[in-house]
Amino acid sequence: MSTSPDGVADAARFAAASLGAEPVFLMARAASIGSAEANRRLADFGLKVRHYSVLSLACGGTAPTQRELSQFLVLDPSQIVAIVDELEHRGAVERQTDPRDRRSKVIVPTKDGHALYGKAKEAVDGATEISMAKLSAAEQRELRRLLQLVAF
Amino acid sequence: MSTSPDGVADAARFAAASLGAEPVFLMARAASIGSAEANRRLADFGLKVRHYSVLSLACGGTAPTQRELSQFLVLDPSQIVAIVDELEHRGAVERQTDPRDRRSKVIVPTKDGHALYGKAKEAVDGATEISMAKLSAAEQRELRRLLQLVAF
DNA sequence: TATTGTTATACTCTATAACTATA
DNA sequence: TATAGTTATAGAGTATAACAATA
């Protein structure tokens, strides 16, 4: 990106445009700004949001299969393979064949993976704080609630 | 995407996970769902959200330069070139050298471009309606307001 | 000397199909 | 026969650097 500072330059002139009121555009822009900031911070740990997401779900105790990760994260199964490969190579997660269905592989975190997740979560929370800085605590809760309704 | 139906499959099992409450993730997922639906509908007109966004701003009467489009849409200047090329080839917009700064090119819609925009906007509004179906009218307005604070 | 638009290029991300092992 | 994971590959999207025209 060889653009100026960070794209928030002359927002004022166009924010009032019709496009600036369309939810589809607003969600895309908000998501783009938010995950850019999160990726910037996660880079300290050699992670991106996609790796963080898989690690987070693995650390949630639900023992997700790759197929479930694929569906929940809306990523192709082949992409999950690549993400889990990277996390496994650096010793953050392990693949365990599901005894109830030996075709499936359950993703479980290692001890190091848990520690990494803890630090990464702080980075992501920091990014969230930045991008929601203009909202009160109550507004942040409300935004989260509304987004959950849209996302699920 | 060789994934099941549409990724909303077993959301229930993971929506309660820690990740399912993080705004960065929720915005990405909501944006992904929303723009997928919008792209699906815009395909009838041979457009994608990126073309629609440029066309919308061009039709807004603010006569944006490519540089301004690049900043507002958070897209690289070289990508704007490609998008404007496509819109110009199909006769929806024109490039006009800015008389006040002959380096810049202002993007203005043609008559056909305006008509195309009208139909495309209906398609996008339809997609918005779908993805916000679970929200009341008041909640939709509130979501838009909060997103605008985050996005600008 | 700096900036706008442009081109070329490399890199990442995403989508598709085929293969294997299990069911 | 169908599904989970894997691999290979092609396509779309994104980032980077260099150039011509203009400031």
GROMACS .gro file of C-alpha atoms (C1' of nucleotides) in nm:
model
  350
    1MET     CA    1   0.000   0.000   0.000
    2SER     CA    2   0.171   0.317  -0.118
    3THR     CA    3  -0.118   0.529   0.002
    4SER     CA    4  -0.097   0.826   0.236
    5PRO     CA    5  -0.092   0.783   0.617
    6ASP     CA    6  -0.369   0.532   0.663
    7GLY     CA    7  -0.669   0.603   0.445
    8VAL     CA    8  -0.849   0.811   0.703
    9ALA     CA    9  -0.709   1.118   0.530
   10ASP     CA   10  -0.998   1.309   0.378
   11ALA     CA   11  -1.275   1.087   0.505
   12ALA     CA   12  -1.473   1.396   0.596
   13ARG     CA   13  -1.539   1.487   0.236
   14PHE     CA   14  -1.695   1.152   0.149
   15ALA     CA   15  -1.822   1.018   0.480
   16ALA     CA   16  -2.139   1.219   0.415
   17ALA     CA   17  -2.188   1.050   0.077
   18SER     CA   18  -2.460   0.794   0.027
   19LEU     CA   19  -2.204   0.514   0.036
   20GLY     CA   20  -2.091   0.627   0.381
   21ALA     CA   21  -2.428   0.528   0.523
   22GLU     CA   22  -2.451   0.181   0.369
   23PRO     CA   23  -2.400  -0.099   0.622
   24VAL     CA   24  -2.232  -0.328   0.369
   25PHE     CA   25  -1.966  -0.064   0.307
   26LEU     CA   26  -1.938   0.041   0.671
   27MET     CA   27  -1.888  -0.315   0.792
   28ALA     CA   28  -1.623  -0.376   0.528
   29ARG     CA   29  -1.437  -0.058   0.616
   30ALA     CA   30  -1.463  -0.111   0.991
   31ALA     CA   31  -1.350  -0.472   0.953
   32SER     CA   32  -1.061  -0.368   0.728
   33ILE     CA   33  -0.941  -0.104   0.975
   34GLY     CA   34  -0.984  -0.335   1.273
   35SER     CA   35  -0.806  -0.636   1.131
   36ALA     CA   36  -0.527  -0.422   0.988
   37GLU     CA   37  -0.456  -0.296   1.338
   38ALA     CA   38  -0.486  -0.646   1.484
   39ASN     CA   39  -0.251  -0.788   1.221
   40ARG     CA   40  -0.001  -0.513   1.292
   41ARG     CA   41   0.008  -0.610   1.660
   42LEU     CA   42  -0.003  -0.985   1.603
   43ALA     CA   43   0.301  -0.954   1.377
   44ASP     CA   44   0.509  -0.931   1.696
   45PHE     CA   45   0.423  -1.296   1.754
   46GLY     CA   46   0.447  -1.404   1.391
   47LEU     CA   47   0.071  -1.444   1.373
   48LYS     CA   48  -0.216  -1.308   1.166
   49VAL     CA   49  -0.582  -1.293   1.262
   50ARG     CA   50  -0.652  -1.620   1.084
   51HIS     CA   51  -0.391  -1.806   1.293
   52TYR     CA   52  -0.511  -1.629   1.603
   53SER     CA   53  -0.869  -1.734   1.530
   54VAL     CA   54  -0.777  -2.101   1.497
   55LEU     CA   55  -0.559  -2.088   1.807
   56SER     CA   56  -0.836  -1.918   2.000
   57LEU     CA   57  -1.093  -2.182   1.909
   58ALA     CA   58  -0.843  -2.458   1.987
   59CYS     CA   59  -0.787  -2.303   2.331
   60GLY     CA   60  -1.161  -2.278   2.394
   61GLY     CA   61  -1.188  -2.637   2.511
   62THR     CA   62  -1.435  -2.742   2.243
   63ALA     CA   63  -1.180  -2.953   2.053
   64PRO     CA   64  -1.285  -2.841   1.705
   65THR     CA   65  -1.224  -3.054   1.397
   66GLN     CA   66  -1.070  -2.891   1.090
   67ARG     CA   67  -1.404  -2.915   0.917
   68GLU     CA   68  -1.572  -2.723   1.197
   69LEU     CA   69  -1.301  -2.458   1.189
   70SER     CA   70  -1.352  -2.427   0.815
   71GLN     CA   71  -1.725  -2.367   0.855
   72PHE     CA   72  -1.708  -2.133   1.150
   73LEU     CA   73  -1.428  -1.918   1.007
   74VAL     CA   74  -1.577  -1.930   0.655
   75LEU     CA   75  -1.245  -2.049   0.514
   76ASP     CA   76  -1.185  -2.329   0.267
   77PRO     CA   77  -1.077  -2.662   0.422
   78SER     CA   78  -0.750  -2.639   0.230
   79GLN     CA   79  -0.675  -2.308   0.396
   80ILE     CA   80  -0.731  -2.460   0.739
   81VAL     CA   81  -0.471  -2.722   0.651
   82ALA     CA   82  -0.215  -2.449   0.587
   83ILE     CA   83  -0.299  -2.256   0.903
   84VAL     CA   84  -0.290  -2.564   1.125
   85ASP     CA   85   0.037  -2.669   0.958
   86GLU     CA   86   0.201  -2.343   1.060
   87LEU     CA   87   0.066  -2.355   1.414
   88GLU     CA   88   0.172  -2.716   1.448
   89HIS     CA   89   0.525  -2.655   1.313
   90ARG     CA   90   0.584  -2.392   1.576
   91GLY     CA   91   0.449  -2.621   1.844
   92ALA     CA   92   0.134  -2.427   1.933
   93VAL     CA   93  -0.122  -2.695   1.848
   94GLU     CA   94  -0.142  -3.067   1.774
   95ARG     CA   95  -0.360  -3.274   1.542
   96GLN     CA   96  -0.529  -3.564   1.717
   97THR     CA   97  -0.726  -3.824   1.523
   98ASP     CA   98  -1.081  -3.825   1.653
   99PRO     CA   99  -1.137  -4.176   1.798
  100ARG     CA  100  -1.509  -4.157   1.720
  101ASP     CA  101  -1.444  -4.079   1.351
  102ARG     CA  102  -1.092  -4.154   1.241
  103ARG     CA  103  -1.133  -3.935   0.932
  104SER     CA  104  -1.152  -3.621   1.146
  105LYS     CA  105  -0.866  -3.449   1.322
  106VAL     CA  106  -0.925  -3.255   1.637
  107ILE     CA  107  -0.707  -2.950   1.702
  108VAL     CA  108  -0.578  -2.919   2.058
  109PRO     CA  109  -0.339  -2.659   2.196
  110THR     CA  110  -0.002  -2.738   2.354
  111LYS     CA  111   0.116  -2.573   2.673
  112ASP     CA  112   0.317  -2.328   2.460
  113GLY     CA  113   0.009  -2.270   2.248
  114HIS     CA  114  -0.191  -2.165   2.549
  115ALA     CA  115   0.081  -1.922   2.654
  116LEU     CA  116   0.103  -1.782   2.301
  117TYR     CA  117  -0.273  -1.739   2.291
  118GLY     CA  118  -0.267  -1.542   2.615
  119LYS     CA  119  -0.020  -1.291   2.475
  120ALA     CA  120  -0.188  -1.277   2.135
  121LYS     CA  121  -0.525  -1.211   2.293
  122GLU     CA  122  -0.383  -0.909   2.472
  123ALA     CA  123  -0.259  -0.778   2.137
  124VAL     CA  124  -0.600  -0.825   1.977
  125ASP     CA  125  -0.779  -0.670   2.272
  126GLY     CA  126  -0.547  -0.371   2.238
  127ALA     CA  127  -0.639  -0.338   1.872
  128THR     CA  128  -1.008  -0.355   1.963
  129GLU     CA  129  -0.963  -0.082   2.219
  130ILE     CA  130  -0.805   0.144   1.958
  131SER     CA  131  -1.065   0.094   1.688
  132MET     CA  132  -1.357   0.136   1.931
  133ALA     CA  133  -1.204   0.432   2.112
  134LYS     CA  134  -1.481   0.670   2.009
  135LEU     CA  135  -1.751   0.453   2.168
  136SER     CA  136  -1.857   0.450   2.532
  137ALA     CA  137  -1.843   0.121   2.720
  138ALA     CA  138  -2.218   0.081   2.678
  139GLU     CA  139  -2.196   0.153   2.306
  140GLN     CA  140  -1.918  -0.103   2.268
  141ARG     CA  141  -2.135  -0.367   2.432
  142GLU     CA  142  -2.429  -0.274   2.213
  143LEU     CA  143  -2.219  -0.287   1.896
  144ARG     CA  144  -2.096  -0.632   1.993
  145ARG     CA  145  -2.451  -0.752   2.057
  146LEU     CA  146  -2.578  -0.621   1.722
  147LEU     CA  147  -2.283  -0.766   1.532
  148GLN     CA  148  -2.344  -1.105   1.690
  149LEU     CA  149  -2.701  -1.097   1.561
  150VAL     CA  150  -2.576  -1.021   1.212
  151ALA     CA  151  -2.287  -1.267   1.221
  152PHE     CA  152  -2.472  -1.574   1.345
  153MET     CA  153  -1.532  -2.291  -0.170
  154SER     CA  154  -1.609  -2.657  -0.131
  155THR     CA  155  -1.754  -2.601   0.215
  156SER     CA  156  -2.099  -2.707   0.331
  157PRO     CA  157  -2.407  -2.489   0.269
  158ASP     CA  158  -2.279  -2.151   0.376
  159GLY     CA  159  -2.068  -2.171   0.687
  160VAL     CA  160  -2.353  -2.097   0.925
  161ALA     CA  161  -2.375  -2.470   0.983
  162ASP     CA  162  -2.275  -2.538   1.342
  163ALA     CA  163  -2.224  -2.180   1.447
  164ALA     CA  164  -2.409  -2.257   1.769
  165ARG     CA  165  -2.129  -2.475   1.903
  166PHE     CA  166  -1.865  -2.202   1.866
  167ALA     CA  167  -2.059  -1.878   1.875
  168ALA     CA  168  -2.035  -1.899   2.253
  169ALA     CA  169  -1.656  -1.928   2.239
  170SER     CA  170  -1.437  -1.639   2.342
  171LEU     CA  171  -1.364  -1.561   1.978
  172GLY     CA  172  -1.735  -1.520   1.909
  173ALA     CA  173  -1.742  -1.215   2.134
  174GLU     CA  174  -1.441  -1.032   1.989
  175PRO     CA  175  -1.535  -0.730   1.778
  176VAL     CA  176  -1.244  -0.776   1.538
  177PHE     CA  177  -1.372  -1.123   1.453
  178LEU     CA  178  -1.739  -1.026   1.453
  179MET     CA  179  -1.683  -0.735   1.217
  180ALA     CA  180  -1.482  -0.953   0.981
  181ARG     CA  181  -1.748  -1.223   0.981
  182ALA     CA  182  -2.038  -0.980   0.943
  183ALA     CA  183  -1.856  -0.797   0.664
  184SER     CA  184  -1.773  -1.123   0.489
  185ILE     CA  185  -2.135  -1.241   0.502
  186GLY     CA  186  -2.270  -0.902   0.394
  187SER     CA  187  -2.040  -0.845   0.100
  188ALA     CA  188  -2.078  -1.205  -0.017
  189GLU     CA  189  -2.453  -1.147  -0.043
  190ALA     CA  190  -2.401  -0.808  -0.209
  191ASN     CA  191  -2.154  -0.954  -0.459
  192ARG     CA  192  -2.400  -1.232  -0.538
  193ARG     CA  193  -2.668  -0.979  -0.628
  194LEU     CA  194  -2.436  -0.734  -0.805
  195ALA     CA  195  -2.320  -1.018  -1.031
  196ASP     CA  196  -2.645  -0.968  -1.226
  197PHE     CA  197  -2.499  -0.635  -1.341
  198GLY     CA  198  -2.143  -0.759  -1.386
  199LEU     CA  199  -2.033  -0.562  -1.081
  200LYS     CA  200  -1.863  -0.632  -0.750
  201VAL     CA  201  -1.880  -0.418  -0.437
  202ARG     CA  202  -1.555  -0.245  -0.529
  203HIS     CA  203  -1.695  -0.127  -0.864
  204TYR     CA  204  -2.021  -0.035  -0.699
  205SER     CA  205  -1.836   0.172  -0.438
  206VAL     CA  206  -1.648   0.372  -0.699
  207LEU     CA  207  -1.962   0.420  -0.908
  208SER     CA  208  -2.154   0.531  -0.600
  209LEU     CA  209  -1.895   0.793  -0.506
  210ALA     CA  210  -1.878   0.912  -0.866
  211CYS     CA  211  -2.256   0.953  -0.866
  212GLY     CA  212  -2.247   1.144  -0.538
  213GLY     CA  213  -2.167   1.472  -0.709
  214THR     CA  214  -1.837   1.526  -0.525
  215ALA     CA  215  -1.625   1.456  -0.835
  216PRO     CA  216  -1.361   1.245  -0.657
  217THR     CA  217  -1.008   1.206  -0.790
  218GLN     CA  218  -0.858   0.858  -0.813
  219ARG     CA  219  -0.632   0.946  -0.523
  220GLU     CA  220  -0.929   1.032  -0.308
  221LEU     CA  221  -1.107   0.712  -0.406
  222SER     CA  222  -0.794   0.520  -0.313
  223GLN     CA  223  -0.783   0.674   0.034
  224PHE     CA  224  -1.153   0.653   0.111
  225LEU     CA  225  -1.192   0.294  -0.006
  226VAL     CA  226  -0.858   0.189   0.147
  227LEU     CA  227  -0.745   0.044  -0.185
  228ASP     CA  228  -0.411   0.086  -0.356
  229PRO     CA  229  -0.402   0.354  -0.631
  230SER     CA  230  -0.313   0.086  -0.885
  231GLN     CA  231  -0.631  -0.101  -0.797
  232ILE     CA  232  -0.837   0.211  -0.854
  233VAL     CA  233  -0.686   0.229  -1.203
  234ALA     CA  234  -0.815  -0.119  -1.278
  235ILE     CA  235  -1.162  -0.053  -1.137
  236VAL     CA  236  -1.203   0.277  -1.321
  237ASP     CA  237  -1.074   0.111  -1.639
  238GLU     CA  238  -1.353  -0.146  -1.622
  239LEU     CA  239  -1.621   0.109  -1.544
  240GLU     CA  240  -1.495   0.334  -1.822
  241HIS     CA  241  -1.482   0.054  -2.079
  242ARG     CA  242  -1.845  -0.025  -2.019
  243GLY     CA  243  -1.936   0.341  -2.044
  244ALA     CA  244  -2.043   0.398  -1.684
  245VAL     CA  245  -1.788   0.667  -1.593
  246GLU     CA  246  -1.540   0.901  -1.758
  247ARG     CA  247  -1.198   1.031  -1.656
  248GLN     CA  248  -1.169   1.409  -1.671
  249THR     CA  249  -0.840   1.586  -1.616
  250ASP     CA  250  -0.880   1.821  -1.321
  251PRO     CA  251  -0.824   2.175  -1.461
  252ARG     CA  252  -0.692   2.294  -1.124
  253ASP     CA  253  -0.431   2.017  -1.105
  254ARG     CA  254  -0.367   1.850  -1.437
  255ARG     CA  255  -0.201   1.553  -1.264
  256SER     CA  256  -0.533   1.446  -1.114
  257LYS     CA  257  -0.823   1.280  -1.289
  258VAL     CA  258  -1.174   1.334  -1.169
  259ILE     CA  259  -1.422   1.048  -1.207
  260VAL     CA  260  -1.764   1.150  -1.333
  261PRO     CA  261  -2.058   0.923  -1.417
  262THR     CA  262  -2.221   0.902  -1.760
  263LYS     CA  263  -2.597   0.894  -1.807
  264ASP     CA  264  -2.576   0.514  -1.837
  265GLY     CA  265  -2.361   0.509  -1.525
  266HIS     CA  266  -2.629   0.685  -1.326
  267ALA     CA  267  -2.891   0.438  -1.443
  268LEU     CA  268  -2.664   0.145  -1.361
  269TYR     CA  269  -2.600   0.289  -1.017
  270GLY     CA  270  -2.973   0.312  -0.949
  271LYS     CA  271  -3.027  -0.056  -1.022
  272ALA     CA  272  -2.710  -0.164  -0.841
  273LYS     CA  273  -2.808   0.031  -0.531
  274GLU     CA  274  -3.135  -0.160  -0.515
  275ALA     CA  275  -2.941  -0.484  -0.526
  276VAL     CA  276  -2.711  -0.372  -0.244
  277ASP     CA  277  -3.001  -0.247  -0.036
  278GLY     CA  278  -3.164  -0.587  -0.082
  279ALA     CA  279  -2.849  -0.756   0.046
  280THR     CA  280  -2.843  -0.522   0.346
  281GLU     CA  281  -3.201  -0.607   0.426
  282ILE     CA  282  -3.119  -0.978   0.426
  283SER     CA  283  -2.811  -0.955   0.645
  284MET     CA  284  -2.979  -0.725   0.898
  285ALA     CA  285  -3.307  -0.917   0.903
  286LYS     CA  286  -3.275  -1.011   1.269
  287LEU     CA  287  -3.255  -0.645   1.376
  288SER     CA  288  -3.543  -0.406   1.436
  289ALA     CA  289  -3.549  -0.081   1.241
  290ALA     CA  290  -3.420   0.105   1.546
  291GLU     CA  291  -3.139  -0.147   1.595
  292GLN     CA  292  -3.040  -0.115   1.229
  293ARG     CA  293  -3.012   0.262   1.266
  294GLU     CA  294  -2.808   0.222   1.584
  295LEU     CA  295  -2.575  -0.031   1.422
  296ARG     CA  296  -2.518   0.207   1.134
  297ARG     CA  297  -2.443   0.495   1.369
  298LEU     CA  298  -2.193   0.291   1.574
  299LEU     CA  299  -2.022   0.156   1.263
  300GLN     CA  300  -1.981   0.509   1.129
  301LEU     CA  301  -1.803   0.607   1.448
  302VAL     CA  302  -1.566   0.313   1.411
  303ALA     CA  303  -1.514   0.354   1.037
  304PHE     CA  304  -1.434   0.727   1.028
  305DT     C1'  305   1.178   1.774  -0.545
  306DA     C1'  306   0.713   1.583  -0.470
  307DT     C1'  307   0.270   1.394  -0.634
  308DT     C1'  308  -0.094   1.165  -0.967
  309DG     C1'  309  -0.181   0.819  -1.242
  310DT     C1'  310   0.007   0.424  -1.470
  311DT     C1'  311   0.246  -0.017  -1.559
  312DA     C1'  312   0.483  -0.429  -1.436
  313DT     C1'  313   0.572  -0.761  -1.103
  314DA     C1'  314   0.562  -1.041  -0.711
  315DC     C1'  315   0.313  -1.196  -0.333
  316DT     C1'  316  -0.093  -1.343  -0.065
  317DC     C1'  317  -0.542  -1.507  -0.055
  318DT     C1'  318  -0.917  -1.775  -0.239
  319DA     C1'  319  -1.142  -2.130  -0.520
  320DT     C1'  320  -1.150  -2.591  -0.766
  321DA     C1'  321  -1.056  -3.039  -0.850
  322DA     C1'  322  -0.844  -3.474  -0.758
  323DC     C1'  323  -0.650  -3.801  -0.436
  324DT     C1'  324  -0.633  -4.105   0.041
  325DA     C1'  325  -0.824  -4.287   0.425
  326DT     C1'  326  -1.191  -4.368   0.660
  327DA     C1'  327  -1.712  -4.425   0.718
  328DT     C1'  328  -2.137  -4.389  -0.190
  329DA     C1'  329  -2.010  -4.008   0.095
  330DT     C1'  330  -1.705  -3.733   0.398
  331DA     C1'  331  -1.243  -3.536   0.633
  332DG     C1'  332  -0.824  -3.406   0.527
  333DT     C1'  333  -0.463  -3.327   0.190
  334DT     C1'  334  -0.228  -3.168  -0.228
  335DA     C1'  335  -0.168  -2.915  -0.648
  336DT     C1'  336  -0.295  -2.550  -0.921
  337DA     C1'  337  -0.517  -2.162  -1.108
  338DG     C1'  338  -0.736  -1.733  -1.029
  339DA     C1'  339  -0.843  -1.311  -0.773
  340DG     C1'  340  -0.684  -0.974  -0.473
  341DT     C1'  341  -0.300  -0.696  -0.272
  342DA     C1'  342   0.150  -0.474  -0.221
  343DT     C1'  343   0.589  -0.271  -0.418
  344DA     C1'  344   0.869  -0.028  -0.715
  345DA     C1'  345   0.961   0.237  -1.118
  346DC     C1'  346   0.820   0.563  -1.480
  347DA     C1'  347   0.591   0.987  -1.737
  348DA     C1'  348   0.343   1.403  -1.674
  349DT     C1'  349   0.260   1.774  -1.390
  350DA     C1'  350   0.319   2.061  -0.979
   0.00000   0.00000   0.00000
